[in-house]
Short mmCIF file of C-alpha atoms and ligand atoms in Angstrom, two decimals:
data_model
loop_
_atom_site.label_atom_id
_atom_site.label_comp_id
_atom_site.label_asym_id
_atom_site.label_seq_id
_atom_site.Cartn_x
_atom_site.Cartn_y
_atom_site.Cartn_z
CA UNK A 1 0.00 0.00 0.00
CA UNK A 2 1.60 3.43 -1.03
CA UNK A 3 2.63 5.64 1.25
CA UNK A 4 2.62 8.96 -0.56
CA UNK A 5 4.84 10.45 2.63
CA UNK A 6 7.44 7.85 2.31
CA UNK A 7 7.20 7.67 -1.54
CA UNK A 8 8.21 11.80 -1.10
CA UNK A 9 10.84 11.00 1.77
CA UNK A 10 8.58 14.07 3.82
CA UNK A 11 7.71 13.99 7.28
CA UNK A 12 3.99 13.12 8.34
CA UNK A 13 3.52 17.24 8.92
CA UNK A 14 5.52 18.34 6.30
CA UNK A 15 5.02 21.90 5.10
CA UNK A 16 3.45 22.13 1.38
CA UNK A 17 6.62 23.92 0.68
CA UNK A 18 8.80 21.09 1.87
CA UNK A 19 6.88 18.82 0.14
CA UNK A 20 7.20 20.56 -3.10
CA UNK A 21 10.58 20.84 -2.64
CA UNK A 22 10.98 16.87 -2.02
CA UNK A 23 9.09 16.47 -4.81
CA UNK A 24 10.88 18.80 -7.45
CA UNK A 25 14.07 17.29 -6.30
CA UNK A 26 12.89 13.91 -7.15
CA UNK A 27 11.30 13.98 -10.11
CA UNK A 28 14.64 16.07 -11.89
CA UNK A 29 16.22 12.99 -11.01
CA UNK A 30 13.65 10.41 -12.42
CA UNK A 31 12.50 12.69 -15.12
CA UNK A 32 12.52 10.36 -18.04
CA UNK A 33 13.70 12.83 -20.43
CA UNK A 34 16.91 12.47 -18.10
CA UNK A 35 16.69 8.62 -18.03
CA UNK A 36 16.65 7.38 -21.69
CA UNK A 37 13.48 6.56 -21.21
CA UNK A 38 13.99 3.90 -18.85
CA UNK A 39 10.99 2.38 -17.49
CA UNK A 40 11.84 1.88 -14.25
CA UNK A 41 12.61 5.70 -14.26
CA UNK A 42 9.16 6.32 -15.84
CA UNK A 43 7.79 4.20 -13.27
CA UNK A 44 9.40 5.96 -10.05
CA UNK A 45 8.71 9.65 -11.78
CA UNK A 46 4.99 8.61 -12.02
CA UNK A 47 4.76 7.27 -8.38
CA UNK A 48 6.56 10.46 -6.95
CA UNK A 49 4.12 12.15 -9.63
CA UNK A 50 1.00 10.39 -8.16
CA UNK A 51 2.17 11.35 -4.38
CA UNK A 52 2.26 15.15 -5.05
CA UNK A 53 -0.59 15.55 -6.91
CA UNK A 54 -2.18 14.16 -3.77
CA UNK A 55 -0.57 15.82 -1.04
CA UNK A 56 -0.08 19.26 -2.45
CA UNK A 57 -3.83 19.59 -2.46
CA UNK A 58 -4.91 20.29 0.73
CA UNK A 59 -8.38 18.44 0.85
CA UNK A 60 -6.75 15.05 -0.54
CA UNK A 61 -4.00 15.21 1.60
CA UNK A 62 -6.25 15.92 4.10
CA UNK A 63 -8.59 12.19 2.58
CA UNK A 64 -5.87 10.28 2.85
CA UNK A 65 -4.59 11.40 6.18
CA UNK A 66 -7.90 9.59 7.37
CA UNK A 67 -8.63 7.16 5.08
CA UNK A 68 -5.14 5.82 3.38
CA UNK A 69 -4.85 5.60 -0.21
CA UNK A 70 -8.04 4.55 -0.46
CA UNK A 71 -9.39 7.65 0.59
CA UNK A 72 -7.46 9.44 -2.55
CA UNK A 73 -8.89 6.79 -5.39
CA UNK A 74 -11.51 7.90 -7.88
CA UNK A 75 -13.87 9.67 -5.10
CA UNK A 76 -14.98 13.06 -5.71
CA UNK A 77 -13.84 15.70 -7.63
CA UNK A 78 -9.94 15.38 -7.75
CA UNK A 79 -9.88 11.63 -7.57
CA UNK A 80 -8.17 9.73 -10.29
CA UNK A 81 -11.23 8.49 -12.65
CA UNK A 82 -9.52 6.31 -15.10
CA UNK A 83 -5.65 6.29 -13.22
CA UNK A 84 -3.10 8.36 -13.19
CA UNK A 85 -1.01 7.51 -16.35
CA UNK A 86 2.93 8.70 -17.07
CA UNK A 87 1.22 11.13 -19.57
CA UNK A 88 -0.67 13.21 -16.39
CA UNK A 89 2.47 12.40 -14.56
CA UNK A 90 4.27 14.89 -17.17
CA UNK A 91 1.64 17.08 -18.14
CA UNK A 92 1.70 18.02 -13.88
CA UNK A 93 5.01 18.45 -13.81
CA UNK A 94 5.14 20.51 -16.98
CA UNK A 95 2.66 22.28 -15.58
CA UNK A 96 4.13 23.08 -11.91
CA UNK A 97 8.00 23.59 -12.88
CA UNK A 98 7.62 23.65 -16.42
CA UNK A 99 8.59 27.52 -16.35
CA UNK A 100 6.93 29.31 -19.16
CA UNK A 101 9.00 31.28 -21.33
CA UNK A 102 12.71 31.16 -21.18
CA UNK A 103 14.91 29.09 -18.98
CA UNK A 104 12.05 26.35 -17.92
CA UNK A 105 12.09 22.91 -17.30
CA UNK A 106 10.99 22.24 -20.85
CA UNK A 107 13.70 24.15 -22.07
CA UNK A 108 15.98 22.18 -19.89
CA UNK A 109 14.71 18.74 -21.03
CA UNK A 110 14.68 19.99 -24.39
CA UNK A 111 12.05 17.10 -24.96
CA UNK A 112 8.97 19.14 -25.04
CA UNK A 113 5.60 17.82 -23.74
CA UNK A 114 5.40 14.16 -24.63
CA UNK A 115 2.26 12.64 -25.99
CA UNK A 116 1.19 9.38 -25.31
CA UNK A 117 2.79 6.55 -27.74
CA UNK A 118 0.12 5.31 -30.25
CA UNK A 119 -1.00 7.56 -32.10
CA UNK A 120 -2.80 11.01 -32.35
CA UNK A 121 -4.99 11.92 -29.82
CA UNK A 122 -7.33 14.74 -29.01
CA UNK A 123 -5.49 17.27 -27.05
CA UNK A 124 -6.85 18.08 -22.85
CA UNK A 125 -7.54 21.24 -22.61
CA UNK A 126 -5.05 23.79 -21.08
CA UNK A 127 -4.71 24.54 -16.76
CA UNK A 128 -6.48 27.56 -16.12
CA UNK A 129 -5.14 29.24 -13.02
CA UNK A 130 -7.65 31.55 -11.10
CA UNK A 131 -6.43 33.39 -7.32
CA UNK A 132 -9.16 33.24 -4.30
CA UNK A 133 -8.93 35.49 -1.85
CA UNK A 134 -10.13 34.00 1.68
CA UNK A 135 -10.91 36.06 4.63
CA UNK A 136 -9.13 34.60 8.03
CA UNK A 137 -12.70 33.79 8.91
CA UNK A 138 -12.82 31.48 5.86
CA UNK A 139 -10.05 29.76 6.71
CA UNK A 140 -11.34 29.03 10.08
CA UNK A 141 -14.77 27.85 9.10
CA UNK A 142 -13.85 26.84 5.30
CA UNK A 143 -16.27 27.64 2.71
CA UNK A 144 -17.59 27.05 -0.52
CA UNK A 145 -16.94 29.59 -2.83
CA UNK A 146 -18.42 30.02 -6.29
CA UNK A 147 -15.94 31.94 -8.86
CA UNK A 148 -17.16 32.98 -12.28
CA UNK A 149 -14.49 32.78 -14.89
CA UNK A 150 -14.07 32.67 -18.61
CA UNK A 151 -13.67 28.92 -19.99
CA UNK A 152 -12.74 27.83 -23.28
CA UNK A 153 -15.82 25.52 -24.04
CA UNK A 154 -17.04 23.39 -26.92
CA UNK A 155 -18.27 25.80 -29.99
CA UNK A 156 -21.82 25.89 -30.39
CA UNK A 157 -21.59 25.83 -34.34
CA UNK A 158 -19.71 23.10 -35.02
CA UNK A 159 -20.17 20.86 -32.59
CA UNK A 160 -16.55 21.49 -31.56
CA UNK A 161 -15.37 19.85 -34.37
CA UNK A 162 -14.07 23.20 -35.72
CA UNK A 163 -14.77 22.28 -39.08
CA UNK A 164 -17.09 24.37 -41.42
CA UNK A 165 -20.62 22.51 -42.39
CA UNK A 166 -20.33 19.03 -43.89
CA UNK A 167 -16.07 19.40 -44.13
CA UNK A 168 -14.40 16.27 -42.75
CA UNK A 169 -11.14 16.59 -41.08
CA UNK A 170 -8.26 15.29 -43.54
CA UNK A 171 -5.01 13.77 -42.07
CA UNK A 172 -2.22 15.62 -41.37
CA UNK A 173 0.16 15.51 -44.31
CA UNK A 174 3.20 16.18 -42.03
CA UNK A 175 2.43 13.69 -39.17
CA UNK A 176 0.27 10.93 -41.78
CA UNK A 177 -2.12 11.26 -39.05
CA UNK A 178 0.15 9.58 -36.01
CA UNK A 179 0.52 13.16 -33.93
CA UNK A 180 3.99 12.59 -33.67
CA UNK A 181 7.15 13.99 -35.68
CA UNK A 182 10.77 12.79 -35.53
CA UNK A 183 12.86 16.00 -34.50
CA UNK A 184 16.69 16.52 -33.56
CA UNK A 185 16.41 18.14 -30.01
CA UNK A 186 19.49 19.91 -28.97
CA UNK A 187 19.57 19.91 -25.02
CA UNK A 188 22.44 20.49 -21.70
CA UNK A 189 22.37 16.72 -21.87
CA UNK A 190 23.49 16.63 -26.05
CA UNK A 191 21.89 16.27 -29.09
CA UNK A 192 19.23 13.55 -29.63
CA UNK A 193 16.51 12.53 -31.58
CA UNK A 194 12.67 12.33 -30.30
CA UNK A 195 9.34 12.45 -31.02
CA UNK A 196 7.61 15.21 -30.09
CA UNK A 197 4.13 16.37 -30.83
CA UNK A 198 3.13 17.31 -34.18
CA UNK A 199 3.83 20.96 -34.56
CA UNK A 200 1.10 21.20 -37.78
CA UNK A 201 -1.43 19.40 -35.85
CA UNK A 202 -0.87 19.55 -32.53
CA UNK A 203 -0.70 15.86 -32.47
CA UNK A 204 -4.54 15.53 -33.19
CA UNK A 205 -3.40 13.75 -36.76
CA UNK A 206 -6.09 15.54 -38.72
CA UNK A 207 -5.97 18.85 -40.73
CA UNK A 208 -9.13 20.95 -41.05
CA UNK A 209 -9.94 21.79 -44.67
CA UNK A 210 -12.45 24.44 -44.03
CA UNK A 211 -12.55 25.98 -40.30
CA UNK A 212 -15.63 26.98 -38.78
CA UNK A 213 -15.68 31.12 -38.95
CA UNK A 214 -16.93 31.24 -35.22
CA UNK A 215 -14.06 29.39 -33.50
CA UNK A 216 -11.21 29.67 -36.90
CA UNK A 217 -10.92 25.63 -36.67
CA UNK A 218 -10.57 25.74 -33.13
CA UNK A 219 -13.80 24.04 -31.91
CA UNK A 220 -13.75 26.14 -28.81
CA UNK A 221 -15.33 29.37 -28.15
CA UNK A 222 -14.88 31.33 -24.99
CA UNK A 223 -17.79 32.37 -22.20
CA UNK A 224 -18.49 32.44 -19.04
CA UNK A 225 -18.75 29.90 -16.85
CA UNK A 226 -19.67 29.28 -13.00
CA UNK A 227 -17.51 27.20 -10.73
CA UNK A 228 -17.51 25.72 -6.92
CA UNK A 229 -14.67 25.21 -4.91
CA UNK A 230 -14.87 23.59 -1.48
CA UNK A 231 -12.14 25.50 0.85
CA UNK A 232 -11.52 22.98 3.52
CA UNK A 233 -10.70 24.44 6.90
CA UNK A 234 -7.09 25.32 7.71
CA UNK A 235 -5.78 25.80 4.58
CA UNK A 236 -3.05 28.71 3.80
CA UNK A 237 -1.98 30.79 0.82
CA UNK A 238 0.90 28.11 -0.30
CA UNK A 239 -2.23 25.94 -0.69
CA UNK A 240 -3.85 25.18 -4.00
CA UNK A 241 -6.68 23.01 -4.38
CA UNK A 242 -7.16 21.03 -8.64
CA UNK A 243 -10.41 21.31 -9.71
CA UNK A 244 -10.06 18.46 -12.55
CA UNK A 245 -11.28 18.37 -15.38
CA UNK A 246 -13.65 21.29 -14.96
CA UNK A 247 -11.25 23.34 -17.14
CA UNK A 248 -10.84 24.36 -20.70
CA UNK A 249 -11.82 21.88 -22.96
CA UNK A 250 -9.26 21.34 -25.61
CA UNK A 251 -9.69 22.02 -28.93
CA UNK A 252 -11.77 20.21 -31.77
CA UNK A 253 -13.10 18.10 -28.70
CA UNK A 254 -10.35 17.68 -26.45
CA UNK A 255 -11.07 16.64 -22.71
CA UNK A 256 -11.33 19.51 -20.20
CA UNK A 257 -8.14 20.52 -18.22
CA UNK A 258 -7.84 21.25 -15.07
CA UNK A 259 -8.49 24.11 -12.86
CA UNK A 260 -5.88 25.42 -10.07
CA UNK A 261 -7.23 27.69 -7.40
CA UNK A 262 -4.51 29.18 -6.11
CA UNK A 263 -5.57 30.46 -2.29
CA UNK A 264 -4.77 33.72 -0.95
CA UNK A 265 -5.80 34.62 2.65
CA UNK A 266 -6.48 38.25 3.36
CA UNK A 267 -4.56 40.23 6.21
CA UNK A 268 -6.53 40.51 9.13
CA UNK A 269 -6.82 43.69 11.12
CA UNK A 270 -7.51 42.08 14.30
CA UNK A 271 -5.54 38.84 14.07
CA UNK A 272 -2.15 37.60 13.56
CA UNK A 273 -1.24 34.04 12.73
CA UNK A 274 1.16 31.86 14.01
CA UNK A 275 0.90 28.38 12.13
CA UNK A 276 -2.69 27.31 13.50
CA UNK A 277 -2.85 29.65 16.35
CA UNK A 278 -4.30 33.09 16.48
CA UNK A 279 -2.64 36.17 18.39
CA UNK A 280 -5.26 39.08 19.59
CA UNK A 281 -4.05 41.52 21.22
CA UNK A 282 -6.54 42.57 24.29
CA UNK A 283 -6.77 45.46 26.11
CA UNK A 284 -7.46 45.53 29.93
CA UNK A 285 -7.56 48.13 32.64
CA UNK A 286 -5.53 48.92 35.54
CA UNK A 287 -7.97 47.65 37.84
CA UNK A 288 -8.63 44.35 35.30
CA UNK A 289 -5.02 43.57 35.49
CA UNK A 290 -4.64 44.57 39.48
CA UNK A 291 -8.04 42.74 40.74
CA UNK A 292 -8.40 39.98 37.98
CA UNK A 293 -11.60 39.79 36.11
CA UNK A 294 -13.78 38.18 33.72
CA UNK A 295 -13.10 39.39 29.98
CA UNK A 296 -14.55 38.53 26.75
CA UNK A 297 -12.04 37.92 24.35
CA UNK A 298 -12.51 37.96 20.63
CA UNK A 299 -12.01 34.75 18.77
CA UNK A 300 -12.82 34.52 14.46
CA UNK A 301 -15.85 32.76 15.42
CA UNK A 302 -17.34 34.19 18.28
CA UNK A 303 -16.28 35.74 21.65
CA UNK A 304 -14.74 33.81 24.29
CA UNK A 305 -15.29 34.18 28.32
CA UNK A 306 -11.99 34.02 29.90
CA UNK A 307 -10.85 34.77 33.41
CA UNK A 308 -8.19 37.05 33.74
CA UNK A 309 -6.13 36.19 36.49
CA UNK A 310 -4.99 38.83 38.97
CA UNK A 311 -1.83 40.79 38.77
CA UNK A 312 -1.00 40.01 35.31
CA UNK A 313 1.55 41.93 33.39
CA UNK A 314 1.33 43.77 30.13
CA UNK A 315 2.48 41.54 27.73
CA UNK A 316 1.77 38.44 29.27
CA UNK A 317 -0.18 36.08 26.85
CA UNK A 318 -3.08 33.74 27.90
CA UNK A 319 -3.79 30.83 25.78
CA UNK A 320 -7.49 29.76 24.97
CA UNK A 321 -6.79 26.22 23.90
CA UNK A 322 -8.47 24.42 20.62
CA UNK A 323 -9.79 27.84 19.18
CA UNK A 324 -7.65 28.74 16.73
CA UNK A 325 -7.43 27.68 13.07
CA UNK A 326 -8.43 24.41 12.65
CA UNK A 327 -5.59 21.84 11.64
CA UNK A 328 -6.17 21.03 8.07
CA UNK A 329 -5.96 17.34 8.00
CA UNK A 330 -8.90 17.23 10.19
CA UNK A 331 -7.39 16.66 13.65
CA UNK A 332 -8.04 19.37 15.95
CA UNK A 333 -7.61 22.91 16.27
CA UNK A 334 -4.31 25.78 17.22
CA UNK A 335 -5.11 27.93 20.30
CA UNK A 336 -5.81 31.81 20.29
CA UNK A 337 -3.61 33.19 22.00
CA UNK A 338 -4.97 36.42 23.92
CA UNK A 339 -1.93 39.01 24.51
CA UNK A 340 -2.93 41.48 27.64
CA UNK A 341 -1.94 45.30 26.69
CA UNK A 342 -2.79 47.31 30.04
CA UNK A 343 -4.53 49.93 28.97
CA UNK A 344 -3.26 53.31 30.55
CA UNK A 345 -5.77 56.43 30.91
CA UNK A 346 -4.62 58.84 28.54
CA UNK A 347 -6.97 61.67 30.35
CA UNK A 348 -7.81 60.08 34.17
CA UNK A 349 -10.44 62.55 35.35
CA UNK A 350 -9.33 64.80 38.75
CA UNK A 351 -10.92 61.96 40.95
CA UNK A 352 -8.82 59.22 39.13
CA UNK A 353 -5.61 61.30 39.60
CA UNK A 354 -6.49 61.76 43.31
CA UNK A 355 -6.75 58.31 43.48
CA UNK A 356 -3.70 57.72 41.50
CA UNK A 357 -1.70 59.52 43.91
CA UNK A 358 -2.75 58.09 46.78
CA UNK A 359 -1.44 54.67 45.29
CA UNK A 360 1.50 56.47 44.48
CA UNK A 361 2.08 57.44 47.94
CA UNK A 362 1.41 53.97 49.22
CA UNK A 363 4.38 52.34 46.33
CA UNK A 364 6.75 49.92 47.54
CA UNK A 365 10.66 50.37 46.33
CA UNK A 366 10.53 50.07 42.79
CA UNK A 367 12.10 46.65 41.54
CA UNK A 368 15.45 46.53 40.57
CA UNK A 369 14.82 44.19 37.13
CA UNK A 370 11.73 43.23 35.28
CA UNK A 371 9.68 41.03 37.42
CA UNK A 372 8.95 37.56 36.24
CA UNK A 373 6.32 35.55 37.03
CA UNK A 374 3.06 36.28 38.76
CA UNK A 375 2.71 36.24 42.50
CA UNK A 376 5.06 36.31 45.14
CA UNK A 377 7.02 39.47 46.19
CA UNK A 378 8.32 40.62 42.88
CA UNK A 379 4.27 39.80 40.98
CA UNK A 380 3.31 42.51 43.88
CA UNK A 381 6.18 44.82 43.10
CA UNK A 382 5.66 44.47 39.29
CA UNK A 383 2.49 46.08 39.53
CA UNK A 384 3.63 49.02 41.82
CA UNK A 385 6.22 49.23 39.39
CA UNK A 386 3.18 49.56 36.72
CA UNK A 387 1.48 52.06 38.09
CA UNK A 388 4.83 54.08 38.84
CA UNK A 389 5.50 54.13 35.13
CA UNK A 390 1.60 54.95 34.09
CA UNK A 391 2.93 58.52 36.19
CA UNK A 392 6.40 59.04 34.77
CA UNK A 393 5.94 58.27 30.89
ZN1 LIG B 401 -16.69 26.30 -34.41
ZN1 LIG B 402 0.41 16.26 -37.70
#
């Protein structure tokens, strides 16, 4: 039974970063572009493949945290209907590392994308990457989102065939119909031959005589289209979740590609996060801090009673266990953590200064240091030392 953690080399709680990292790392070594083909490379680069397309996204990693491999296996949306073949293998790693213009992987392998051996077939649709911002309170609850974007879909005049009334598709005269061509590559790793994808065809093996005027051949047309994406809880902006197969379809009939949400969680004014927990900073009085008291402090969700215990310092942190951000593989929660700022009187009335004073005069010796700690001799200094400083700043 695969492990996807082991098959990565990544701890258990890996970061998404370190995971990516593992599994960059590995798959430049088993790439088979850099393995003359060799199957057992193939074989390795589509395990490590299979691994990270699982636990990069945050709601299957999350599945198979519970529920094993199993868990990951043609359920839902995001499961692998049909397997996960060495041609999705490369077309996801084309697709994260693969660069763009200039300098990227597929420069590097000088191989281009592959196609699957056997002959032409219809091209998948290209990933479509679309941003979602997420408000901390989002990210707490999770959410379902709906996003509208523009899609490449299937045009409505020919039937996505792209070809103009009653034209049949010929075959490609420069491919005779297989989608491949024979082409010297030059790469860093020397000059060989391979097959790459048909450059006149795309490796669809056919040739449109006469291209339907609304899509010029293409069989696609672009509108807009309505999507859903489930935000589990926990998740962070190195997160992405695959929507696949709810993408662009590819041309003249091609399957849909995928979708990549790419997550992006808003700054929030009132909350700071630390990994799952949640720092707040709360303000309390002098007579809060001195006596102790019963606050209400501020969680995402709702407001939390907490008891504030007497003679705590400014600065001092109280931790509200399990109600922070929840963990996103399902088992339990950070803490908020509830930092006490003693709130000074910026403009005590004449009754508060009289009052002031009279604590004044009753001040022990300052201490020497910072106190630490609560109670004891230097907790009771530490506050006389508070409300010496409330006077002299
Ligand atoms: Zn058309
Ligand atoms: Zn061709």
């Amino acid at each position: 039974m695969a492990d996807f953690y082991e098959t990565l080399g990544v701890a258990r709680d890996a970061s998404p970063e370190q995971i990516k990292k593992a599994y960059r790392k590995l798959a430049m070594e088993y790439h088979p572009d850099r393995n003359n083909g060799s199957k057992e490379a193939e074989a390795r680069f589509k395990e490590l493949s299979e691994a990270y397309e699982v636990l990069r996204d945050p709601e299957r990693r999350a599945r198979f945290d519970r529920f094993g491999p199993e868990g990951v296996r043609g359920a839902g949306p995001g499961g692998f209907q049909g397997g996960f073949d060495i041609q999705d293998a490369l077309e996801m790693f084309m697709r994260d590392f693969g660069g763009g213009s200039g300098g990227g992987i597929e420069d590097l392998f000088g191989g281009g994308r592959r196609r699957s051996r056997g002959g032409a077939r219809n091209r998948k649709g290209e990933a479509v990457r679309v941003t979602l911002p997420l408000t901390l309170s989002e990210v707490v609850s999770g959410a379902t989102r709906r996003l509208r974007i523009r899609l490449l879909d299937s045009c409505d005049r020919c039937n996505g065939t792209g070809a103009a009334d009653g034209a049949a598709p010929l075959p490609c005269t420069t491919c005779g119909g297989t989608g491949e061509e024979r082409i010297a590559q030059r790469s860093v790793f020397g000059q060989f031959v391979s097959l790459t994808t048909c450059r006149s065809c795309s490796g669809e093996g056919v040739r449109i005589s006469s291209p339907c005027g609304a899509c010029h051949g293409e069989g696609r047309t672009r509108s807009e289209s309505e999507i859903e994406v489930e935000v589990p809880a926990g998740v962070t902006g190195e997160n992405y979740i695959t929507l696949r197969g709810q993408g662009n379809v590819g041309p003249r009939g091609g399957p849909r590609g995928d979708i990549m949400v790419l997550l992006e969680v808003e700054e929030d004014r009132r909350f700071s996060r630390d990994g799952n927990h949640l720092v707040v900073d709360v303000p309390v009085t002098f007579a809060q801090a001195v006596l102790g008291a019963t606050i209400m402090v501020p969680g995402v969700e709702d407001e939390v009673e907490v008891e504030l215990p007497s003679g705590i310092q400014s600065g001092q942190a109280l931790r509200i266990r399990g109600r922070g951000v929840p963990e996103l593989n399902g088992r339990g929660r950070g803490d908020l953590i509830a930092r006490i700022r003693v709130w000074t009187p910026e403009h005590p009335s004449p009754e508060q200064q009289e009052l002031f004073r009279r604590l004044r005069e009753m001040e022990d010796p300052a201490p020497s240091h910072a106190p630490e700690g609560e109670g004891g001799a230097g907790g009771r200094r530490g506050f006389w030392s508070r409300v010496k400083e409330a006077f002299t700043s």
